[in-house]
């Protein structure tokens, strides 16, 4: 039995976001590392992001519109980043972050709501 398209799509996008977040922000804990080294390391990590993200969008398109796929991606990106920021970077999230995230969630509501 195969998994439903939304489960596969969202699962792959979630996993890709973990790689993306480390590729984009993981190097911030290594500020003394040479910039060229962290650029290549980030590209290496980002390869795994693309290996998951491209199939996720290919599988999900048709069940989801492109706008819905992008919205899922952005909501997952913020969710993964929030956890990453607090646990890995040890940077707190403040009330204004939650307000901003709330507005993005409101935007997602408008994207996914079926208007008559």
PDB file of C-alpha atoms in Angstrom:
ATOM      1  CA  UNK A   1       0.000   0.000   0.000  1.00  0.00           C
ATOM      2  CA  UNK A   2       1.396   3.414  -0.933  1.00  0.00           C
ATOM      3  CA  UNK A   3       1.157   6.512   1.196  1.00  0.00           C
ATOM      4  CA  UNK A   4      -1.237   9.306   0.204  1.00  0.00           C
ATOM      5  CA  UNK A   5       0.233  12.058  -1.972  1.00  0.00           C
ATOM      6  CA  UNK A   6      -0.126  14.757   0.745  1.00  0.00           C
ATOM      7  CA  UNK A   7       1.769  12.605   3.263  1.00  0.00           C
ATOM      8  CA  UNK A   8       4.623  11.904   0.826  1.00  0.00           C
ATOM      9  CA  UNK A   9       4.774  15.499  -0.378  1.00  0.00           C
ATOM     10  CA  UNK A  10       4.750  17.088   3.065  1.00  0.00           C
ATOM     11  CA  UNK A  11       7.152  14.482   4.460  1.00  0.00           C
ATOM     12  CA  UNK A  12       9.681  15.086   1.688  1.00  0.00           C
ATOM     13  CA  UNK A  13       9.310  18.861   2.012  1.00  0.00           C
ATOM     14  CA  UNK A  14       9.813  18.646   5.774  1.00  0.00           C
ATOM     15  CA  UNK A  15      12.976  16.574   5.365  1.00  0.00           C
ATOM     16  CA  UNK A  16      14.264  18.908   2.644  1.00  0.00           C
ATOM     17  CA  UNK A  17      13.725  21.873   4.943  1.00  0.00           C
ATOM     18  CA  UNK A  18      15.897  20.317   7.631  1.00  0.00           C
ATOM     19  CA  UNK A  19      18.759  20.076   5.133  1.00  0.00           C
ATOM     20  CA  UNK A  20      18.044  23.561   3.781  1.00  0.00           C
ATOM     21  CA  UNK A  21      18.072  25.109   7.229  1.00  0.00           C
ATOM     22  CA  UNK A  22      21.423  23.532   8.071  1.00  0.00           C
ATOM     23  CA  UNK A  23      22.819  24.548   4.669  1.00  0.00           C
ATOM     24  CA  UNK A  24      21.750  28.156   5.097  1.00  0.00           C
ATOM     25  CA  UNK A  25      22.254  28.711   8.823  1.00  0.00           C
ATOM     26  CA  UNK A  26      24.281  25.850  10.304  1.00  0.00           C
ATOM     27  CA  UNK A  27      27.579  27.551   9.531  1.00  0.00           C
ATOM     28  CA  UNK A  28      26.703  30.462  11.835  1.00  0.00           C
ATOM     29  CA  UNK A  29      28.121  28.445  14.736  1.00  0.00           C
ATOM     30  CA  UNK A  30      31.454  28.232  12.894  1.00  0.00           C
ATOM     31  CA  UNK A  31      32.285  31.884  12.275  1.00  0.00           C
ATOM     32  CA  UNK A  32      36.030  31.243  12.315  1.00  0.00           C
ATOM     33  CA  UNK A  33      35.817  28.683   9.497  1.00  0.00           C
ATOM     34  CA  UNK A  34      36.943  30.045   6.122  1.00  0.00           C
ATOM     35  CA  UNK A  35      34.059  31.427   4.098  1.00  0.00           C
ATOM     36  CA  UNK A  36      34.907  29.361   1.025  1.00  0.00           C
ATOM     37  CA  UNK A  37      34.832  26.188   3.139  1.00  0.00           C
ATOM     38  CA  UNK A  38      31.379  26.941   4.568  1.00  0.00           C
ATOM     39  CA  UNK A  39      30.089  27.856   1.095  1.00  0.00           C
ATOM     40  CA  UNK A  40      31.121  24.455  -0.272  1.00  0.00           C
ATOM     41  CA  UNK A  41      29.858  22.656   2.830  1.00  0.00           C
ATOM     42  CA  UNK A  42      26.521  24.455   2.477  1.00  0.00           C
ATOM     43  CA  UNK A  43      26.303  23.498  -1.193  1.00  0.00           C
ATOM     44  CA  UNK A  44      26.983  19.888  -0.257  1.00  0.00           C
ATOM     45  CA  UNK A  45      24.179  19.932   2.299  1.00  0.00           C
ATOM     46  CA  UNK A  46      21.871  21.753  -0.113  1.00  0.00           C
ATOM     47  CA  UNK A  47      22.302  18.924  -2.626  1.00  0.00           C
ATOM     48  CA  UNK A  48      20.349  16.669  -0.256  1.00  0.00           C
ATOM     49  CA  UNK A  49      17.709  19.358   0.109  1.00  0.00           C
ATOM     50  CA  UNK A  50      17.208  19.383  -3.665  1.00  0.00           C
ATOM     51  CA  UNK A  51      17.176  15.579  -3.830  1.00  0.00           C
ATOM     52  CA  UNK A  52      14.106  15.696  -1.567  1.00  0.00           C
ATOM     53  CA  UNK A  53      12.460  18.969  -2.578  1.00  0.00           C
ATOM     54  CA  UNK A  54      12.315  18.416  -6.328  1.00  0.00           C
ATOM     55  CA  UNK A  55      10.571  15.021  -6.064  1.00  0.00           C
ATOM     56  CA  UNK A  56       8.236  16.437  -3.396  1.00  0.00           C
ATOM     57  CA  UNK A  57       7.063  19.160  -5.756  1.00  0.00           C
ATOM     58  CA  UNK A  58       6.852  16.763  -8.697  1.00  0.00           C
ATOM     59  CA  UNK A  59       4.797  14.255  -6.683  1.00  0.00           C
ATOM     60  CA  UNK A  60       2.619  16.895  -5.049  1.00  0.00           C
ATOM     61  CA  UNK A  61       1.836  18.996  -8.117  1.00  0.00           C
ATOM     62  CA  UNK A  62      -1.589  18.070  -9.381  1.00  0.00           C
ATOM     63  CA  UNK A  63      -2.865  17.254  -5.926  1.00  0.00           C
ATOM     64  CA  UNK A  64      -1.674  20.698  -4.818  1.00  0.00           C
ATOM     65  CA  UNK A  65      -1.368  23.777  -6.992  1.00  0.00           C
ATOM     66  CA  UNK A  66       2.048  25.418  -7.334  1.00  0.00           C
ATOM     67  CA  UNK A  67       0.888  28.204  -4.987  1.00  0.00           C
ATOM     68  CA  UNK A  68      -0.198  25.631  -2.416  1.00  0.00           C
ATOM     69  CA  UNK A  69       3.139  23.788  -2.698  1.00  0.00           C
ATOM     70  CA  UNK A  70       5.009  27.046  -2.143  1.00  0.00           C
ATOM     71  CA  UNK A  71       2.818  27.855   0.847  1.00  0.00           C
ATOM     72  CA  UNK A  72       3.461  24.431   2.382  1.00  0.00           C
ATOM     73  CA  UNK A  73       7.175  24.982   1.795  1.00  0.00           C
ATOM     74  CA  UNK A  74       7.161  28.375   3.521  1.00  0.00           C
ATOM     75  CA  UNK A  75       5.150  27.203   6.530  1.00  0.00           C
ATOM     76  CA  UNK A  76       7.471  24.219   6.940  1.00  0.00           C
ATOM     77  CA  UNK A  77      10.519  26.447   6.494  1.00  0.00           C
ATOM     78  CA  UNK A  78       9.423  28.711   9.328  1.00  0.00           C
ATOM     79  CA  UNK A  79       8.485  25.789  11.550  1.00  0.00           C
ATOM     80  CA  UNK A  80      11.810  24.019  11.036  1.00  0.00           C
ATOM     81  CA  UNK A  81      13.700  27.288  11.407  1.00  0.00           C
ATOM     82  CA  UNK A  82      11.937  28.144  14.673  1.00  0.00           C
ATOM     83  CA  UNK A  83      13.000  24.829  16.204  1.00  0.00           C
ATOM     84  CA  UNK A  84      16.505  25.145  14.722  1.00  0.00           C
ATOM     85  CA  UNK A  85      16.924  28.697  15.997  1.00  0.00           C
ATOM     86  CA  UNK A  86      16.020  27.778  19.562  1.00  0.00           C
ATOM     87  CA  UNK A  87      17.735  24.388  19.800  1.00  0.00           C
ATOM     88  CA  UNK A  88      20.821  24.729  17.592  1.00  0.00           C
ATOM     89  CA  UNK A  89      21.594  28.438  17.539  1.00  0.00           C
ATOM     90  CA  UNK A  90      20.267  29.001  21.087  1.00  0.00           C
ATOM     91  CA  UNK A  91      18.457  32.153  19.952  1.00  0.00           C
ATOM     92  CA  UNK A  92      15.097  32.804  21.611  1.00  0.00           C
ATOM     93  CA  UNK A  93      11.909  33.491  19.724  1.00  0.00           C
ATOM     94  CA  UNK A  94      10.112  36.578  20.965  1.00  0.00           C
ATOM     95  CA  UNK A  95       6.507  37.744  20.797  1.00  0.00           C
ATOM     96  CA  UNK A  96       7.049  39.627  17.542  1.00  0.00           C
ATOM     97  CA  UNK A  97       8.342  36.456  15.872  1.00  0.00           C
ATOM     98  CA  UNK A  98       5.150  34.657  16.885  1.00  0.00           C
ATOM     99  CA  UNK A  99       3.007  37.525  15.598  1.00  0.00           C
ATOM    100  CA  UNK A 100       4.847  37.412  12.262  1.00  0.00           C
ATOM    101  CA  UNK A 101       4.493  33.628  12.075  1.00  0.00           C
ATOM    102  CA  UNK A 102       0.803  34.060  12.858  1.00  0.00           C
ATOM    103  CA  UNK A 103       0.380  36.406   9.916  1.00  0.00           C
ATOM    104  CA  UNK A 104       2.087  33.872   7.665  1.00  0.00           C
ATOM    105  CA  UNK A 105      -0.272  31.174   8.983  1.00  0.00           C
ATOM    106  CA  UNK A 106      -3.173  33.508   8.199  1.00  0.00           C
ATOM    107  CA  UNK A 107      -1.819  33.840   4.667  1.00  0.00           C
ATOM    108  CA  UNK A 108      -1.720  30.044   4.404  1.00  0.00           C
ATOM    109  CA  UNK A 109      -5.364  29.939   5.464  1.00  0.00           C
ATOM    110  CA  UNK A 110      -6.279  32.244   2.593  1.00  0.00           C
ATOM    111  CA  UNK A 111      -4.272  30.158   0.122  1.00  0.00           C
ATOM    112  CA  UNK A 112      -5.879  26.845   1.142  1.00  0.00           C
ATOM    113  CA  UNK A 113      -9.418  27.948   1.919  1.00  0.00           C
ATOM    114  CA  UNK A 114     -11.830  26.934  -0.836  1.00  0.00           C
ATOM    115  CA  UNK A 115     -13.725  30.119  -1.625  1.00  0.00           C
ATOM    116  CA  UNK A 116     -17.176  29.734  -3.129  1.00  0.00           C
TER     117      UNK A 116
END
